[in-house]
Coordinates of C-alpha atoms and ligand atoms in Angstrom, one line a residue:
M1 CA 12.7 8.5 18.2
A2 CA 12.0 5.2 16.8
R3 CA 9.0 4.9 18.6
S4 CA 7.4 8.4 17.4
L5 CA 7.8 6.9 13.5
R6 CA 4.6 4.7 14.1
N7 CA 2.2 7.0 14.1
G8 CA 4.0 9.3 11.1
D9 CA 3.1 9.6 7.5
F10 CA 5.2 7.0 5.6
D11 CA 6.2 6.2 2.4
L12 CA 8.0 2.9 1.6
V13 CA 11.3 4.0 -0.2
L14 CA 13.2 0.6 -0.2
A15 CA 12.3 -3.2 0.9
I16 CA 15.8 -4.5 1.4
Q17 CA 16.9 -8.3 2.1
S18 CA 18.8 -9.4 4.8
P19 CA 21.8 -10.9 3.5
S20 CA 22.0 -13.7 6.2
S21 CA 18.5 -14.5 6.4
P22 CA 16.0 -14.4 3.0
E23 CA 13.1 -14.2 4.7
R24 CA 14.0 -11.1 6.7
W25 CA 13.6 -7.7 5.2
Y26 CA 14.3 -4.1 6.3
R27 CA 11.9 -1.5 5.6
V28 CA 13.3 2.1 4.8
L29 CA 10.7 4.5 5.3
L30 CA 10.5 8.1 4.0
D31 CA 8.5 10.4 6.8
R32 CA 6.5 12.5 4.8
S33 CA 5.4 14.8 7.7
R34 CA 9.0 16.2 8.0
T35 CA 9.4 16.5 4.1
L36 CA 7.3 19.8 4.1
T37 CA 9.8 21.2 6.8
G38 CA 12.5 20.3 4.0
E39 CA 14.0 17.8 6.2
T40 CA 14.5 14.3 4.7
L41 CA 13.9 11.6 7.6
L42 CA 14.4 8.0 6.8
S43 CA 14.2 5.1 9.0
C44 CA 14.9 1.5 9.1
D45 CA 14.2 -1.8 10.9
C46 CA 18.1 -2.7 11.3
V47 CA 19.8 -2.9 14.5
G48 CA 22.3 -0.3 13.4
W49 CA 19.4 2.1 12.6
L50 CA 17.5 1.6 15.8
Q51 CA 20.3 1.8 18.1
D52 CA 21.7 5.0 16.1
A53 CA 25.0 3.1 15.9
R54 CA 26.6 5.9 14.1
N55 CA 26.1 8.4 16.8
A56 CA 27.1 5.7 19.6
A57 CA 30.9 7.0 19.5
A58 CA 29.9 10.7 19.8
R59 CA 27.7 9.3 22.5
R60 CA 30.0 7.9 24.3
A61 CA 32.7 10.8 24.4
L62 CA 29.6 12.8 25.3
A63 CA 29.2 10.8 28.2
A64 CA 33.0 10.6 29.1
G65 CA 32.7 14.2 29.2
H66 CA 35.4 14.9 26.8
S67 CA 33.4 16.2 24.5
D68 CA 31.3 19.2 23.3
T69 CA 29.5 18.0 20.3
G70 CA 26.1 18.5 20.5
L71 CA 26.6 18.2 16.6
R72 CA 25.0 14.9 15.8
V73 CA 25.4 12.7 12.5
P74 CA 21.8 12.5 11.3
R75 CA 20.4 9.1 12.2
G76 CA 21.2 6.2 9.6
C77 CA 22.4 3.1 8.1
K78 CA 23.8 1.7 5.2
H79 CA 20.0 0.9 3.9
T80 CA 19.2 4.5 4.5
D81 CA 22.1 5.6 2.5
V82 CA 20.9 3.3 -0.7
A83 CA 17.5 4.9 -0.3
T84 CA 19.0 8.4 -0.2
T85 CA 20.8 7.3 -3.4
L86 CA 17.5 6.5 -5.0
L87 CA 15.9 9.2 -4.0
G88 CA 18.5 11.6 -5.4
T89 CA 18.4 10.1 -8.8
A90 CA 15.8 10.0 -11.2
S91 CA 13.7 6.7 -10.5
G92 CA 11.0 8.8 -11.5
G93 CA 12.0 8.6 -15.5
A94 CA 10.6 6.3 -17.7
M95 CA 12.2 2.6 -17.7
P96 CA 11.9 0.0 -20.1
R97 CA 8.2 -1.3 -20.5
Y98 CA 7.4 -4.6 -19.8
R99 CA 4.1 -6.7 -20.6
T100 CA 2.0 -8.2 -17.9
D101 CA 3.2 -11.6 -18.9
H102 CA 6.6 -10.7 -17.5
P103 CA 6.7 -12.7 -13.8
Y104 CA 7.4 -9.4 -11.9
V105 CA 4.3 -7.5 -13.4
G106 CA 2.0 -10.8 -13.4
A107 CA 2.3 -11.3 -9.6
T108 CA 2.1 -7.8 -8.7
R109 CA -1.4 -7.8 -10.8
T110 CA -2.6 -10.7 -9.2
R111 CA -1.6 -9.6 -5.6
W112 CA -3.1 -6.3 -5.9
A113 CA -6.6 -6.4 -7.4
P114 CA -6.9 -2.4 -8.0
L115 CA -3.8 -2.0 -10.2
R116 CA -5.0 -4.3 -12.7
D117 CA -8.0 -1.8 -13.8
F118 CA -5.7 1.2 -12.9
V119 CA -2.6 0.3 -14.5
P120 CA -2.9 -0.4 -18.5
E121 CA -1.2 -3.4 -19.9
D122 CA 1.8 -1.4 -21.3
G123 CA 2.0 0.8 -18.0
W124 CA 4.3 -1.1 -16.5
G125 CA 8.5 -0.6 -16.4
I126 CA 11.4 -2.8 -14.7
Q127 CA 14.8 -2.2 -14.4
E128 CA 17.4 -4.3 -12.5
A129 CA 21.1 -3.4 -11.5
R130 CA 23.7 -4.9 -9.7
I131 CA 24.6 -2.7 -6.6
T132 CA 27.0 -3.0 -3.2
V133 CA 25.6 -2.3 -0.1
S134 CA 28.5 -2.0 2.6
A135 CA 30.7 -4.4 0.5
E136 CA 27.7 -7.0 0.2
P137 CA 26.3 -7.6 -3.6
Y138 CA 22.6 -6.8 -4.1
H139 CA 20.4 -7.2 -7.0
L140 CA 18.1 -4.3 -7.0
V141 CA 14.9 -4.4 -8.9
L142 CA 12.9 -0.9 -9.7
L143 CA 9.3 -1.6 -10.5
Q144 CA 7.5 1.2 -11.9
A145 CA 3.8 1.9 -12.8
T146 CA 1.9 4.4 -14.8
G147 CA -1.9 4.7 -13.9
T148 CA -4.8 5.5 -16.4
T149 CA -4.6 8.7 -15.3
G150 CA -0.8 9.5 -16.2
I151 CA 0.4 9.4 -12.9
T152 CA 3.6 7.3 -12.2
A153 CA 4.9 5.5 -9.0
T154 CA 8.3 3.4 -8.6
A155 CA 9.4 0.6 -6.1
A156 CA 12.4 -0.5 -5.2
I157 CA 13.3 -3.9 -3.8
A158 CA 16.9 -4.9 -2.9
F159 CA 18.1 -8.5 -2.8
A160 CA 20.9 -9.9 -1.2
A161 CA 22.5 -11.6 -3.9
G162 CA 24.3 -14.1 -1.5
H163 CA 21.0 -16.1 -1.4
P164 CA 19.9 -18.3 -4.5
A165 CA 17.2 -16.8 -6.3
T166 CA 15.3 -16.9 -9.7
L167 CA 13.3 -14.8 -11.6
G168 CA 10.0 -16.9 -10.5
S169 CA 11.6 -16.8 -6.7
R170 CA 11.7 -12.9 -7.2
A171 CA 8.5 -12.3 -8.4
A172 CA 6.7 -12.8 -5.0
P173 CA 8.7 -10.3 -2.9
V174 CA 8.4 -7.9 -5.8
A175 CA 4.5 -8.4 -5.9
D176 CA 4.1 -7.7 -2.2
W177 CA 6.5 -4.6 -1.3
G178 CA 6.5 -3.0 -4.7
G179 CA 2.4 -3.3 -5.2
Y180 CA 2.0 -2.0 -1.7
T181 CA 4.5 1.0 -2.5
I182 CA 2.8 1.5 -5.7
A183 CA -1.0 1.4 -4.8
A184 CA -0.1 3.4 -1.5
S185 CA 1.9 6.3 -3.7
F186 CA -1.0 6.5 -6.2
C187 CA -3.2 7.1 -3.1
R188 CA -1.0 9.9 -1.8
Q189 CA -0.6 11.3 -5.1
A190 CA -4.7 11.7 -5.4
G191 CA -4.4 13.7 -2.1
V192 CA -5.6 10.6 0.2
P193 CA -2.3 9.7 2.1
L194 CA -2.9 6.2 3.8
V195 CA -1.8 7.3 7.3
G196 CA 0.5 4.7 9.0
E197 CA 3.4 2.4 8.9
P198 CA 4.0 0.4 6.1
P199 CA 3.5 -3.5 7.0
L200 CA 6.3 -4.7 8.8
H201 CA 6.0 -8.1 7.0
F202 CA 3.7 -9.0 4.7
A203 CA 3.1 -12.6 6.3
E204 CA 2.1 -10.7 9.9
T205 CA -1.4 -10.1 8.4
L206 CA -2.0 -13.9 8.0
P207 CA -5.1 -14.6 10.8
G208 CA -4.1 -15.9 13.9
R209 CA -0.6 -15.0 13.7
G210 CA 0.9 -12.3 16.6
A211 CA 2.2 -8.8 14.9
P212 CA 5.5 -8.0 16.2
R213 CA 5.7 -4.4 16.0
R214 CA 9.3 -3.1 15.4
A215 CA 10.9 -6.5 16.7
P216 CA 13.2 -7.8 14.2
L217 CA 11.4 -9.4 11.3
Q218 CA 10.2 -12.9 11.5
P219 CA 12.0 -15.5 9.9
G220 CA 10.3 -18.2 8.4
T221 CA 7.4 -16.3 7.3
S222 CA 7.3 -16.5 3.5
T223 CA 5.7 -13.7 1.5
R224 CA 4.7 -16.8 -0.9
E225 CA 2.3 -18.0 2.0
I226 CA -0.3 -15.4 0.6
L227 CA 0.5 -14.6 -2.6
A228 CA -1.5 -16.6 -5.9
I229 CA 0.7 -16.5 -9.2
G230 CA -1.4 -16.2 -11.9
D231 CA -4.1 -18.8 -12.1
Q232 CA -2.5 -21.2 -9.6
R233 CA -5.3 -21.7 -6.6
D234 CA -3.2 -24.0 -4.7
L235 CA -0.3 -22.4 -3.2
G236 CA 0.2 -25.2 -0.3
D237 CA -0.2 -22.2 1.9
G238 CA -3.8 -23.4 2.8
L239 CA -5.5 -20.1 1.8
T240 CA -8.2 -19.9 -0.5
P241 CA -8.0 -16.7 -3.4
T242 CA -10.9 -15.0 -0.9
Q243 CA -8.8 -15.3 2.2
R244 CA -5.7 -14.0 0.2
A245 CA -7.9 -11.2 -1.0
E246 CA -8.8 -10.6 2.5
N247 CA -5.2 -10.5 3.5
T248 CA -4.5 -7.9 0.9
L249 CA -7.5 -5.4 1.9
R250 CA -6.5 -5.4 5.8
L251 CA -2.8 -4.9 4.6
F252 CA -3.6 -1.9 2.7
L253 CA -6.2 -0.2 4.8
G254 CA -4.1 -0.5 7.4
P255 CA -5.9 0.8 10.7
Q256 CA -8.9 1.8 8.5
H257 CA -9.7 -2.1 8.1
A258 CA -10.8 -2.3 12.0
L259 CA -13.0 1.0 11.1
L260 CA -14.4 -1.1 8.0
E261 CA -15.2 -4.1 10.2
H262 CA -16.8 -2.0 13.0
Q263 CA -18.9 0.0 11.1
G264 CA -19.4 -1.8 7.8
F265 CA -18.2 0.9 5.5
L266 CA -15.6 3.8 4.6
D267 CA -16.2 6.8 3.1
V268 CA -14.1 8.5 0.3
S269 CA -14.5 12.2 -0.2
S270 CA -14.7 13.2 -3.6
G271 CA -11.6 15.0 -5.6
L272 CA -13.7 15.6 -8.2
Y273 CA -17.1 17.5 -6.4
P274 CA -16.6 19.3 -3.4
G275 CA -19.3 18.0 -0.8
R276 CA -19.6 14.9 -2.0
V277 CA -18.8 11.5 -0.4
Y278 CA -19.1 8.0 -1.3
R279 CA -19.9 5.6 1.2
I280 CA -18.5 1.8 0.2
R281 CA -20.6 -0.5 2.5
R282 CA -19.4 -3.9 2.9
D283 CA -21.7 -7.4 3.3
P284 CA -21.0 -8.5 6.4
H285 CA -21.5 -11.8 5.1
R286 CA -19.0 -10.9 2.6
R287 CA -20.9 -12.5 0.0
Y288 CA -22.5 -9.5 -2.4
E289 CA -20.9 -6.3 -3.5
Q290 CA -23.5 -3.4 -1.9
R291 CA -24.3 -0.4 -3.6
V292 CA -22.3 2.9 -3.0
R293 CA -24.2 5.3 -0.9
V294 CA -23.9 8.9 -2.4
F295 CA -23.9 12.2 -0.1
E296 CA -24.3 15.7 -1.2
Q297 CA -23.8 18.2 1.0
G298 CA -24.1 15.6 3.7
I299 CA -27.1 14.3 2.4
Y300 CA -27.7 10.9 1.1
V301 CA -29.1 11.4 -2.5
R302 CA -28.3 8.0 -4.6
D303 CA -26.9 4.7 -4.9
L304 CA -24.4 3.6 -7.4
C305 CA -24.4 0.3 -8.7
I306 CA -20.9 -1.0 -9.4
V307 CA -21.0 -4.8 -10.6
R308 CA -18.0 -6.9 -9.7
A309 CA -16.0 -8.7 -12.5
Q310 CA -17.1 -12.7 -12.3
S311 CA -14.9 -14.6 -10.2
V312 CA -13.3 -11.6 -8.3
P313 CA -13.1 -12.4 -4.4
E314 CA -15.5 -9.7 -2.6
A315 CA -12.8 -8.2 -0.8
D316 CA -10.7 -7.4 -4.3
H317 CA -13.8 -5.9 -5.3
Y318 CA -13.9 -3.6 -2.4
L319 CA -10.3 -2.9 -2.6
T320 CA -10.3 -2.0 -6.6
L321 CA -13.5 0.1 -5.9
F322 CA -12.0 1.9 -2.6
F323 CA -8.9 2.6 -4.5
G324 CA -10.7 3.8 -7.7
L325 CA -12.6 6.3 -6.0
V326 CA -9.5 7.4 -4.7
A327 CA -7.2 7.5 -7.8
D328 CA -9.4 7.3 -10.6
E329 CA -13.1 8.7 -9.7
Q330 CA -13.8 9.9 -13.3
R331 CA -13.0 6.4 -14.8
I332 CA -15.4 4.9 -12.1
L333 CA -18.1 7.1 -12.8
S334 CA -17.7 6.8 -16.5
V335 CA -18.1 2.9 -15.8
V336 CA -21.1 3.7 -13.8
Q337 CA -23.2 6.0 -16.0
R338 CA -23.2 3.1 -18.6
G339 CA -24.3 0.9 -15.8
N340 CA -26.9 1.6 -13.0
I341 CA -27.6 5.0 -10.7
F342 CA -30.5 4.5 -8.5
G343 CA -32.6 6.1 -6.3
A344 CA -31.4 6.2 -2.3
H345 CA -32.4 2.7 -0.3
S346 CA -32.4 1.0 -3.7
D347 CA -30.9 -2.1 -2.3
G348 CA -32.0 -2.0 1.4
H349 CA -33.6 0.3 4.0
Q350 CA -30.5 0.8 6.5
R351 CA -30.9 4.0 7.8
E352 CA -28.0 6.3 7.9
T353 CA -26.8 7.5 11.1
V354 CA -23.2 8.1 10.8
P355 CA -22.5 11.6 9.2
A356 CA -20.9 11.9 5.8
M357 CA -18.3 14.7 6.2
W358 CA -16.4 15.5 3.1
Q359 CA -12.8 16.5 3.5
P360 CA -10.9 18.1 0.7
R361 CA -7.9 16.2 -0.8
D362 CA -4.3 17.4 0.2
G363 CA -4.4 20.5 -2.6
Q364 CA -7.8 20.6 -3.0
I365 CA -9.5 23.8 -2.4
N366 CA -12.4 23.6 -0.1
T367 CA -15.5 25.0 -2.2
A368 CA -18.0 23.2 -0.6
A369 CA -21.1 24.8 0.8
Ligands
ZN401 ZN1 19.4 -0.4 8.2

């Protein structure tokens, strides 16, 4: 059962810190593919969930032959219990708003370039609470963002209160887990679910590190290693902002990042114009932004020139464009209209050999010819 979760359709509901190791985080995931059938299937990284400890007694009784209980308690752990409570409460309700100079908000905007454009400065909410998880005190942070289109997403990050922490030291994990949760939720709400498991651990995306799957989270891999706070460029992690941006892109695209590497572009189907596909290309040398090629009903018709803001790493620009065309296509197009629309092959004669297939979004009616 645990293994099959890998290819599910997931939301990260809660990231919760281990009380014994501050660098260890458990992810509680909601399998969306099961919610359609009315089931709530939550999974966790912890040993209790993986070994299905709650059902161990029932299993032993069954094996010993003096039990007829085919009846099983649903698989769960103390962390999925917290997540169930969170899902049951109105975490979608409005929260006190915070400006972008709050460390949590600032760090999240730094880490996740697409959220800088998509969430207005007054679109961030934070709520913090003391909670108890199996007698262990926790500091719960709820980070909420409301996008330019009015949609809202909330992330939950729980810090074990036994570890020394400050507002500043909590900012990096809030930014990592919270930003991922929010950006992924916005894509889902726009009808483009990112299929695949949320990152096992943020540091696993560092080049040259083996990525353990479903193994216990590796201690000693700090989220700070890949996070730039504010304008601080040297974080002592040996990474440049460009490398960090690449990590964020790889993290967010998941399996699609390999596809991008392989074919040099990703397609985004329009949510506004059935039949239209945006082909977002990437400079193999990662120096210059390339024009977006637009296909209508499978035919390559024009280019859109969307210029990168100064000093933004190319990978951040790519992610912002990808995310923008998914989550707020209207705004991206309005920017382009002020800028440049060109004929096909305006920035190169590279031929298109891969068909651009328009896919309706979740909930979108297929009216393409
Ligand atoms: Zn657990």
